[in-house]
Amino acid sequence: MKSLGIMGGTFDPIHYGHLVAAEGARHQFNLDKVIFVPSGRPPHKTENKISDPSQRLAMTNLAIASNNYFDISAIEVERPGLSYTIDTVLSFRSMYRSSKLYFITGGDAVLEILTWKDVGRLISLCTFIAATRPGYHLEHLEQAFLELPAAYRKNIHIMEVPALAISSTDIRERIRTGRPIKYLLPESVEQYVNKHNLYK
Ligand code: NAP
């Protein structure tokens, strides 16, 4: 593979915004494959309650089933301890020695990159694609990225994804308050959420 996308996120739950972002990145950056990597134990969310990693892995698996360019890795779910992106990217680097690696995730998450473990090494190992919601976020992100060191900035691309008006937070809130989630996420994921009584 010449170019590989690593799609990192908590995916609690995965929704159409994530899928559209991954497909958009695949097309725009000519990626041979996009591998979804649900975060096992997100390092910055130790106090938040998130769904079980195995459930988020199962929902992601259901969501990507119909796209031959998509794949999934349980690497972060299976690795003990906190899920640092540097460890994941190093593993992918050793598995795909000659591929160009892209790490795709939310723009708001990338904004915090200076706080990530081994950020200098990380940014030298892969190119970041920061997927952002439409509207003010784009200017906000561009402005905020100006504060990052120039060497980092040249390895971060911002990609506006209108479908990211959908958010996991909103879906969880809708479920809690009895509002519909239909058409915001794949039907198979909606059925999984209902069957396992998630986010109530
Ligand atoms: P988050 O803080 O939950 O999300 C921040 C924003 O980005 C939210 O609006 C979120 O929307 C969006 N987002 C998250 N993943 C996305 C994706 N793949 N595509 C499009 N939008 C996305 O972020 P997170 O999910 O916990 O972390 C994102 C990635 O960064 C994960 O792979 C995580 O492991 C990595 N990370 C690493 C470190 C570290 O190594 N120290 C620290 C922080 C994060 P939704 O809620 O709708 O997804």
PDB file of C-alpha atoms and ligand atoms in Angstrom:
ATOM      1  CA  MET A   1       0.000   0.000   0.000  1.00  0.00           C
ATOM      2  CA  LYS A   2       1.308   3.429  -0.935  1.00  0.00           C
ATOM      3  CA  SER A   3      -0.868   5.495   1.395  1.00  0.00           C
ATOM      4  CA  LEU A   4      -2.777   4.421   4.445  1.00  0.00           C
ATOM      5  CA  GLY A   5      -5.272   6.361   6.581  1.00  0.00           C
ATOM      6  CA  ILE A   6      -5.540   5.628  10.291  1.00  0.00           C
ATOM      7  CA  MET A   7      -8.915   6.886  11.511  1.00  0.00           C
ATOM      8  CA  GLY A   8      -8.628   7.531  15.244  1.00  0.00           C
ATOM      9  CA  GLY A   9     -11.547   8.300  17.506  1.00  0.00           C
ATOM     10  CA  THR A  10     -13.554   7.225  20.506  1.00  0.00           C
ATOM     11  CA  PHE A  11     -16.548   6.450  18.263  1.00  0.00           C
ATOM     12  CA  ASP A  12     -19.080   6.513  21.106  1.00  0.00           C
ATOM     13  CA  PRO A  13     -21.060   5.949  18.957  1.00  0.00           C
ATOM     14  CA  ILE A  14     -19.720   6.023  15.395  1.00  0.00           C
ATOM     15  CA  HIS A  15     -21.987   8.036  13.042  1.00  0.00           C
ATOM     16  CA  TYR A  16     -22.320   9.150   9.421  1.00  0.00           C
ATOM     17  CA  GLY A  17     -20.105  12.199  10.056  1.00  0.00           C
ATOM     18  CA  HIS A  18     -17.159   9.900  10.822  1.00  0.00           C
ATOM     19  CA  LEU A  19     -17.869   7.726   7.775  1.00  0.00           C
ATOM     20  CA  VAL A  20     -18.188  10.706   5.422  1.00  0.00           C
ATOM     21  CA  ALA A  21     -14.961  12.182   6.851  1.00  0.00           C
ATOM     22  CA  ALA A  22     -13.051   8.936   6.303  1.00  0.00           C
ATOM     23  CA  GLU A  23     -14.369   8.520   2.770  1.00  0.00           C
ATOM     24  CA  GLY A  24     -13.611  12.177   1.989  1.00  0.00           C
ATOM     25  CA  ALA A  25     -10.043  11.792   3.262  1.00  0.00           C
ATOM     26  CA  ARG A  26      -9.609   8.591   1.265  1.00  0.00           C
ATOM     27  CA  HIS A  27     -10.647  10.377  -1.914  1.00  0.00           C
ATOM     28  CA  GLN A  28      -8.852  13.688  -1.310  1.00  0.00           C
ATOM     29  CA  PHE A  29      -5.536  12.147  -0.233  1.00  0.00           C
ATOM     30  CA  ASN A  30      -5.684   9.166  -2.547  1.00  0.00           C
ATOM     31  CA  LEU A  31      -5.504   6.630   0.295  1.00  0.00           C
ATOM     32  CA  ASP A  32      -5.442   2.932  -0.537  1.00  0.00           C
ATOM     33  CA  LYS A  33      -7.258   2.075   2.682  1.00  0.00           C
ATOM     34  CA  VAL A  34      -8.616   3.689   5.818  1.00  0.00           C
ATOM     35  CA  ILE A  35      -8.248   1.658   8.989  1.00  0.00           C
ATOM     36  CA  PHE A  36     -10.564   2.667  11.831  1.00  0.00           C
ATOM     37  CA  VAL A  37      -8.880   2.466  15.223  1.00  0.00           C
ATOM     38  CA  PRO A  38     -11.338   2.893  18.095  1.00  0.00           C
ATOM     39  CA  SER A  39      -9.509   4.295  21.073  1.00  0.00           C
ATOM     40  CA  GLY A  40      -9.215   1.733  23.866  1.00  0.00           C
ATOM     41  CA  ARG A  41      -8.667   4.000  26.871  1.00  0.00           C
ATOM     42  CA  PRO A  42      -8.423   7.620  25.637  1.00  0.00           C
ATOM     43  CA  PRO A  43      -5.617   9.302  27.608  1.00  0.00           C
ATOM     44  CA  HIS A  44      -7.496  12.584  28.113  1.00  0.00           C
ATOM     45  CA  LYS A  45     -10.820  11.083  29.170  1.00  0.00           C
ATOM     46  CA  THR A  46      -9.902   9.234  32.317  1.00  0.00           C
ATOM     47  CA  GLU A  47     -12.708  10.891  34.288  1.00  0.00           C
ATOM     48  CA  ASN A  48     -15.423  10.685  31.601  1.00  0.00           C
ATOM     49  CA  LYS A  49     -17.678   7.710  31.376  1.00  0.00           C
ATOM     50  CA  ILE A  50     -17.332   6.156  27.962  1.00  0.00           C
ATOM     51  CA  SER A  51     -18.808   2.944  26.627  1.00  0.00           C
ATOM     52  CA  ASP A  52     -16.951  -0.307  26.870  1.00  0.00           C
ATOM     53  CA  PRO A  53     -14.137  -0.567  24.273  1.00  0.00           C
ATOM     54  CA  SER A  54     -15.538  -3.869  22.987  1.00  0.00           C
ATOM     55  CA  GLN A  55     -18.924  -2.228  22.330  1.00  0.00           C
ATOM     56  CA  ARG A  56     -17.351   0.720  20.482  1.00  0.00           C
ATOM     57  CA  LEU A  57     -15.269  -1.754  18.488  1.00  0.00           C
ATOM     58  CA  ALA A  58     -18.405  -3.768  17.599  1.00  0.00           C
ATOM     59  CA  MET A  59     -20.324  -0.648  16.499  1.00  0.00           C
ATOM     60  CA  THR A  60     -17.391   0.506  14.354  1.00  0.00           C
ATOM     61  CA  ASN A  61     -17.188  -2.923  12.772  1.00  0.00           C
ATOM     62  CA  LEU A  62     -20.880  -2.785  11.842  1.00  0.00           C
ATOM     63  CA  ALA A  63     -20.576   0.757  10.482  1.00  0.00           C
ATOM     64  CA  ILE A  64     -17.710   0.107   8.066  1.00  0.00           C
ATOM     65  CA  ALA A  65     -18.995  -3.207   6.698  1.00  0.00           C
ATOM     66  CA  SER A  66     -20.243  -1.884   3.361  1.00  0.00           C
ATOM     67  CA  ASN A  67     -17.062  -0.056   2.289  1.00  0.00           C
ATOM     68  CA  ASN A  68     -14.285  -2.208   0.820  1.00  0.00           C
ATOM     69  CA  TYR A  69     -11.757   0.565   1.381  1.00  0.00           C
ATOM     70  CA  PHE A  70     -12.421   0.571   5.113  1.00  0.00           C
ATOM     71  CA  ASP A  71     -10.962  -1.780   7.683  1.00  0.00           C
ATOM     72  CA  ILE A  72     -10.765  -1.896  11.459  1.00  0.00           C
ATOM     73  CA  SER A  73      -7.999  -2.528  13.966  1.00  0.00           C
ATOM     74  CA  ALA A  74      -8.439  -3.559  17.595  1.00  0.00           C
ATOM     75  CA  ILE A  75      -4.857  -2.529  18.350  1.00  0.00           C
ATOM     76  CA  GLU A  76      -5.788   0.146  20.924  1.00  0.00           C
ATOM     77  CA  VAL A  77      -8.541  -1.920  22.489  1.00  0.00           C
ATOM     78  CA  GLU A  78      -6.168  -4.851  22.962  1.00  0.00           C
ATOM     79  CA  ARG A  79      -3.120  -2.864  24.087  1.00  0.00           C
ATOM     80  CA  PRO A  80      -3.038  -2.505  27.866  1.00  0.00           C
ATOM     81  CA  GLY A  81      -2.854   0.954  29.427  1.00  0.00           C
ATOM     82  CA  LEU A  82      -3.804   4.333  28.010  1.00  0.00           C
ATOM     83  CA  SER A  83      -4.193   4.568  24.223  1.00  0.00           C
ATOM     84  CA  TYR A  84      -1.462   6.914  23.085  1.00  0.00           C
ATOM     85  CA  THR A  85      -1.490   7.703  19.369  1.00  0.00           C
ATOM     86  CA  ILE A  86       2.314   7.519  19.178  1.00  0.00           C
ATOM     87  CA  ASP A  87       2.223   3.802  20.169  1.00  0.00           C
ATOM     88  CA  THR A  88      -0.430   3.115  17.532  1.00  0.00           C
ATOM     89  CA  VAL A  89       1.399   4.972  14.769  1.00  0.00           C
ATOM     90  CA  LEU A  90       4.679   3.220  15.661  1.00  0.00           C
ATOM     91  CA  SER A  91       2.923  -0.147  15.327  1.00  0.00           C
ATOM     92  CA  PHE A  92       1.467   0.812  11.948  1.00  0.00           C
ATOM     93  CA  ARG A  93       4.872   2.132  10.852  1.00  0.00           C
ATOM     94  CA  SER A  94       6.465  -1.254  11.593  1.00  0.00           C
ATOM     95  CA  MET A  95       3.633  -3.139   9.832  1.00  0.00           C
ATOM     96  CA  TYR A  96       3.575  -0.867   6.760  1.00  0.00           C
ATOM     97  CA  ARG A  97       7.205   0.132   6.335  1.00  0.00           C
ATOM     98  CA  SER A  98       6.964   1.782   2.944  1.00  0.00           C
ATOM     99  CA  SER A  99       3.472   3.309   3.169  1.00  0.00           C
ATOM    100  CA  LYS A 100       2.835   6.995   3.750  1.00  0.00           C
ATOM    101  CA  LEU A 101       0.728   7.207   6.902  1.00  0.00           C
ATOM    102  CA  TYR A 102      -2.083   9.687   7.553  1.00  0.00           C
ATOM    103  CA  PHE A 103      -3.774  10.044  10.932  1.00  0.00           C
ATOM    104  CA  ILE A 104      -7.347  11.260  10.486  1.00  0.00           C
ATOM    105  CA  THR A 105      -9.265  12.641  13.414  1.00  0.00           C
ATOM    106  CA  GLY A 106     -11.381  15.554  14.643  1.00  0.00           C
ATOM    107  CA  GLY A 107     -10.021  19.091  14.314  1.00  0.00           C
ATOM    108  CA  ASP A 108     -10.793  19.846  17.958  1.00  0.00           C
ATOM    109  CA  ALA A 109      -8.707  16.857  19.008  1.00  0.00           C
ATOM    110  CA  VAL A 110      -5.778  17.938  16.780  1.00  0.00           C
ATOM    111  CA  LEU A 111      -5.918  21.398  18.388  1.00  0.00           C
ATOM    112  CA  GLU A 112      -4.703  19.742  21.572  1.00  0.00           C
ATOM    113  CA  ILE A 113      -1.821  18.011  19.830  1.00  0.00           C
ATOM    114  CA  LEU A 114       0.852  19.857  21.786  1.00  0.00           C
ATOM    115  CA  THR A 115      -0.341  17.953  24.878  1.00  0.00           C
ATOM    116  CA  TRP A 116      -0.046  14.537  23.199  1.00  0.00           C
ATOM    117  CA  LYS A 117       2.692  12.089  24.133  1.00  0.00           C
ATOM    118  CA  ASP A 118       5.866  12.377  22.012  1.00  0.00           C
ATOM    119  CA  VAL A 119       4.232  14.914  19.694  1.00  0.00           C
ATOM    120  CA  GLY A 120       7.476  15.776  17.862  1.00  0.00           C
ATOM    121  CA  ARG A 121       8.126  12.169  16.952  1.00  0.00           C
ATOM    122  CA  LEU A 122       4.467  11.569  16.149  1.00  0.00           C
ATOM    123  CA  ILE A 123       4.256  14.422  13.685  1.00  0.00           C
ATOM    124  CA  SER A 124       7.423  13.237  11.957  1.00  0.00           C
ATOM    125  CA  LEU A 125       5.907   9.774  11.467  1.00  0.00           C
ATOM    126  CA  CYS A 126       2.569  10.683   9.906  1.00  0.00           C
ATOM    127  CA  THR A 127       0.572  13.461   8.294  1.00  0.00           C
ATOM    128  CA  PHE A 128      -2.495  14.643  10.207  1.00  0.00           C
ATOM    129  CA  ILE A 129      -5.896  15.215   8.631  1.00  0.00           C
ATOM    130  CA  ALA A 130      -8.010  17.346  10.943  1.00  0.00           C
ATOM    131  CA  ALA A 131     -11.669  16.880  10.030  1.00  0.00           C
ATOM    132  CA  THR A 132     -13.767  19.807  11.090  1.00  0.00           C
ATOM    133  CA  ARG A 133     -17.405  20.792  11.252  1.00  0.00           C
ATOM    134  CA  PRO A 134     -18.603  23.556   8.893  1.00  0.00           C
ATOM    135  CA  GLY A 135     -18.887  27.209   9.866  1.00  0.00           C
ATOM    136  CA  TYR A 136     -16.755  29.101  12.319  1.00  0.00           C
ATOM    137  CA  HIS A 137     -14.723  26.033  13.204  1.00  0.00           C
ATOM    138  CA  LEU A 138     -12.662  26.330  10.034  1.00  0.00           C
ATOM    139  CA  GLU A 139     -11.424  29.877  10.705  1.00  0.00           C
ATOM    140  CA  HIS A 140     -11.144  29.074  14.374  1.00  0.00           C
ATOM    141  CA  LEU A 141      -9.000  26.046  13.591  1.00  0.00           C
ATOM    142  CA  GLU A 142      -6.858  27.837  11.008  1.00  0.00           C
ATOM    143  CA  GLN A 143      -6.256  30.637  13.494  1.00  0.00           C
ATOM    144  CA  ALA A 144      -5.505  28.232  16.325  1.00  0.00           C
ATOM    145  CA  PHE A 145      -3.137  26.168  14.182  1.00  0.00           C
ATOM    146  CA  LEU A 146      -1.074  29.322  13.557  1.00  0.00           C
ATOM    147  CA  GLU A 147       0.041  28.975  17.162  1.00  0.00           C
ATOM    148  CA  LEU A 148       1.575  25.572  16.492  1.00  0.00           C
ATOM    149  CA  PRO A 149       5.243  25.356  15.451  1.00  0.00           C
ATOM    150  CA  ALA A 150       5.636  25.755  11.660  1.00  0.00           C
ATOM    151  CA  ALA A 151       7.229  22.309  11.387  1.00  0.00           C
ATOM    152  CA  TYR A 152       4.058  20.752  12.817  1.00  0.00           C
ATOM    153  CA  ARG A 153       1.677  22.909  10.785  1.00  0.00           C
ATOM    154  CA  LYS A 154       3.045  21.761   7.464  1.00  0.00           C
ATOM    155  CA  ASN A 155       2.112  18.223   8.400  1.00  0.00           C
ATOM    156  CA  ILE A 156      -1.489  19.009   9.347  1.00  0.00           C
ATOM    157  CA  HIS A 157      -4.244  19.378   6.761  1.00  0.00           C
ATOM    158  CA  ILE A 158      -7.658  20.760   7.651  1.00  0.00           C
ATOM    159  CA  MET A 159     -10.591  19.105   5.897  1.00  0.00           C
ATOM    160  CA  GLU A 160     -14.058  20.608   6.227  1.00  0.00           C
ATOM    161  CA  VAL A 161     -16.762  17.946   6.416  1.00  0.00           C
ATOM    162  CA  PRO A 162     -20.344  19.274   6.449  1.00  0.00           C
ATOM    163  CA  ALA A 163     -21.654  15.880   7.642  1.00  0.00           C
ATOM    164  CA  LEU A 164     -19.733  16.457  10.874  1.00  0.00           C
ATOM    165  CA  ALA A 165     -22.671  18.590  11.952  1.00  0.00           C
ATOM    166  CA  ILE A 166     -23.573  15.165  13.367  1.00  0.00           C
ATOM    167  CA  SER A 167     -21.800  14.476  16.650  1.00  0.00           C
ATOM    168  CA  SER A 168     -21.565  11.578  19.090  1.00  0.00           C
ATOM    169  CA  THR A 169     -22.331  13.946  21.970  1.00  0.00           C
ATOM    170  CA  ASP A 170     -25.584  15.015  20.313  1.00  0.00           C
ATOM    171  CA  ILE A 171     -26.551  11.408  19.556  1.00  0.00           C
ATOM    172  CA  ARG A 172     -25.997  10.396  23.190  1.00  0.00           C
ATOM    173  CA  GLU A 173     -28.011  13.406  24.370  1.00  0.00           C
ATOM    174  CA  ARG A 174     -30.831  12.590  21.947  1.00  0.00           C
ATOM    175  CA  ILE A 175     -31.039   9.058  23.316  1.00  0.00           C
ATOM    176  CA  ARG A 176     -31.055  10.325  26.893  1.00  0.00           C
ATOM    177  CA  THR A 177     -33.905  12.692  26.129  1.00  0.00           C
ATOM    178  CA  GLY A 178     -35.908  10.296  23.950  1.00  0.00           C
ATOM    179  CA  ARG A 179     -35.365  12.077  20.623  1.00  0.00           C
ATOM    180  CA  PRO A 180     -34.759  10.192  17.345  1.00  0.00           C
ATOM    181  CA  ILE A 181     -31.285   9.226  16.128  1.00  0.00           C
ATOM    182  CA  LYS A 182     -32.477   7.649  12.892  1.00  0.00           C
ATOM    183  CA  TYR A 183     -30.499   8.769   9.783  1.00  0.00           C
ATOM    184  CA  LEU A 184     -27.636  10.091  11.911  1.00  0.00           C
ATOM    185  CA  LEU A 185     -25.826   6.751  12.011  1.00  0.00           C
ATOM    186  CA  PRO A 186     -26.018   3.411  10.154  1.00  0.00           C
ATOM    187  CA  GLU A 187     -29.114   1.368  10.937  1.00  0.00           C
ATOM    188  CA  SER A 188     -26.976  -1.561  12.118  1.00  0.00           C
ATOM    189  CA  VAL A 189     -25.338   0.706  14.724  1.00  0.00           C
ATOM    190  CA  GLU A 190     -28.715   2.081  15.794  1.00  0.00           C
ATOM    191  CA  GLN A 191     -29.955  -1.485  16.300  1.00  0.00           C
ATOM    192  CA  TYR A 192     -26.838  -2.305  18.356  1.00  0.00           C
ATOM    193  CA  VAL A 193     -27.386   0.775  20.528  1.00  0.00           C
ATOM    194  CA  ASN A 194     -31.020  -0.233  21.135  1.00  0.00           C
ATOM    195  CA  LYS A 195     -30.229  -3.877  21.775  1.00  0.00           C
ATOM    196  CA  HIS A 196     -27.554  -3.031  24.354  1.00  0.00           C
ATOM    197  CA  ASN A 197     -29.532  -0.204  25.883  1.00  0.00           C
ATOM    198  CA  LEU A 198     -26.628   2.238  25.482  1.00  0.00           C
ATOM    199  CA  TYR A 199     -26.611   5.916  26.503  1.00  0.00           C
ATOM    200  CA  LYS A 200     -29.839   5.771  28.502  1.00  0.00           C
TER     201      LYS A 200
HETATM  202  P1  NAP B   1     -12.681  13.886  21.252  1.00  0.00           P
HETATM  203  O1  NAP B   1     -12.031  14.815  22.209  1.00  0.00           O
HETATM  204  O2  NAP B   1     -13.754  12.979  21.757  1.00  0.00           O
HETATM  205  O3  NAP B   1     -13.274  14.645  20.008  1.00  0.00           O
HETATM  206  C1  NAP B   1     -12.956  15.964  19.681  1.00  0.00           C
HETATM  207  C2  NAP B   1     -13.805  16.353  18.490  1.00  0.00           C
HETATM  208  O4  NAP B   1     -13.330  15.643  17.330  1.00  0.00           O
HETATM  209  C3  NAP B   1     -15.260  15.999  18.636  1.00  0.00           C
HETATM  210  O5  NAP B   1     -16.003  17.001  18.013  1.00  0.00           O
HETATM  211  C4  NAP B   1     -15.379  14.672  17.909  1.00  0.00           C
HETATM  212  O6  NAP B   1     -16.678  14.457  17.392  1.00  0.00           O
HETATM  213  C5  NAP B   1     -14.393  14.847  16.769  1.00  0.00           C
HETATM  214  N1  NAP B   1     -13.800  13.589  16.300  1.00  0.00           N
HETATM  215  C6  NAP B   1     -13.157  12.656  17.053  1.00  0.00           C
HETATM  216  N2  NAP B   1     -12.681  11.674  16.260  1.00  0.00           N
HETATM  217  C7  NAP B   1     -13.040  11.998  14.993  1.00  0.00           C
HETATM  218  C8  NAP B   1     -12.824  11.395  13.728  1.00  0.00           C
HETATM  219  N3  NAP B   1     -12.116  10.266  13.608  1.00  0.00           N
HETATM  220  N4  NAP B   1     -13.338  11.998  12.630  1.00  0.00           N
HETATM  221  C9  NAP B   1     -14.033  13.149  12.736  1.00  0.00           C
HETATM  222  N5  NAP B   1     -14.265  13.789  13.910  1.00  0.00           N
HETATM  223  C10 NAP B   1     -13.775  13.214  15.014  1.00  0.00           C
HETATM  224  O7  NAP B   1     -11.557  13.054  20.527  1.00  0.00           O
HETATM  225  P2  NAP B   1     -11.209  11.557  20.747  1.00  0.00           P
HETATM  226  O8  NAP B   1     -12.160  10.750  19.913  1.00  0.00           O
HETATM  227  O9  NAP B   1     -11.107  11.224  22.192  1.00  0.00           O
HETATM  228  O10 NAP B   1      -9.713  11.499  20.164  1.00  0.00           O
HETATM  229  C11 NAP B   1      -9.491  11.590  18.801  1.00  0.00           C
HETATM  230  C12 NAP B   1      -8.214  10.799  18.481  1.00  0.00           C
HETATM  231  O11 NAP B   1      -7.092  11.489  19.030  1.00  0.00           O
HETATM  232  C13 NAP B   1      -8.210   9.408  19.098  1.00  0.00           C
HETATM  233  O12 NAP B   1      -7.615   8.519  18.207  1.00  0.00           O
HETATM  234  C14 NAP B   1      -7.343   9.576  20.350  1.00  0.00           C
HETATM  235  O13 NAP B   1      -6.675   8.387  20.750  1.00  0.00           O
HETATM  236  C15 NAP B   1      -6.342  10.614  19.849  1.00  0.00           C
HETATM  237  N6  NAP B   1      -5.754  11.326  21.000  1.00  0.00           N
HETATM  238  C16 NAP B   1      -4.514  10.978  21.388  1.00  0.00           C
HETATM  239  C17 NAP B   1      -3.914  11.581  22.479  1.00  0.00           C
HETATM  240  C18 NAP B   1      -2.519  11.184  22.888  1.00  0.00           C
HETATM  241  O14 NAP B   1      -1.914  10.375  22.207  1.00  0.00           O
HETATM  242  N7  NAP B   1      -2.008  11.700  23.968  1.00  0.00           N
HETATM  243  C19 NAP B   1      -4.631  12.559  23.191  1.00  0.00           C
HETATM  244  C20 NAP B   1      -5.916  12.893  22.765  1.00  0.00           C
HETATM  245  C21 NAP B   1      -6.490  12.265  21.656  1.00  0.00           C
HETATM  246  P3  NAP B   1     -17.462  13.098  17.807  1.00  0.00           P
HETATM  247  O15 NAP B   1     -17.629  13.190  19.299  1.00  0.00           O
HETATM  248  O16 NAP B   1     -18.714  13.198  17.037  1.00  0.00           O
HETATM  249  O17 NAP B   1     -16.550  11.973  17.420  1.00  0.00           O
END
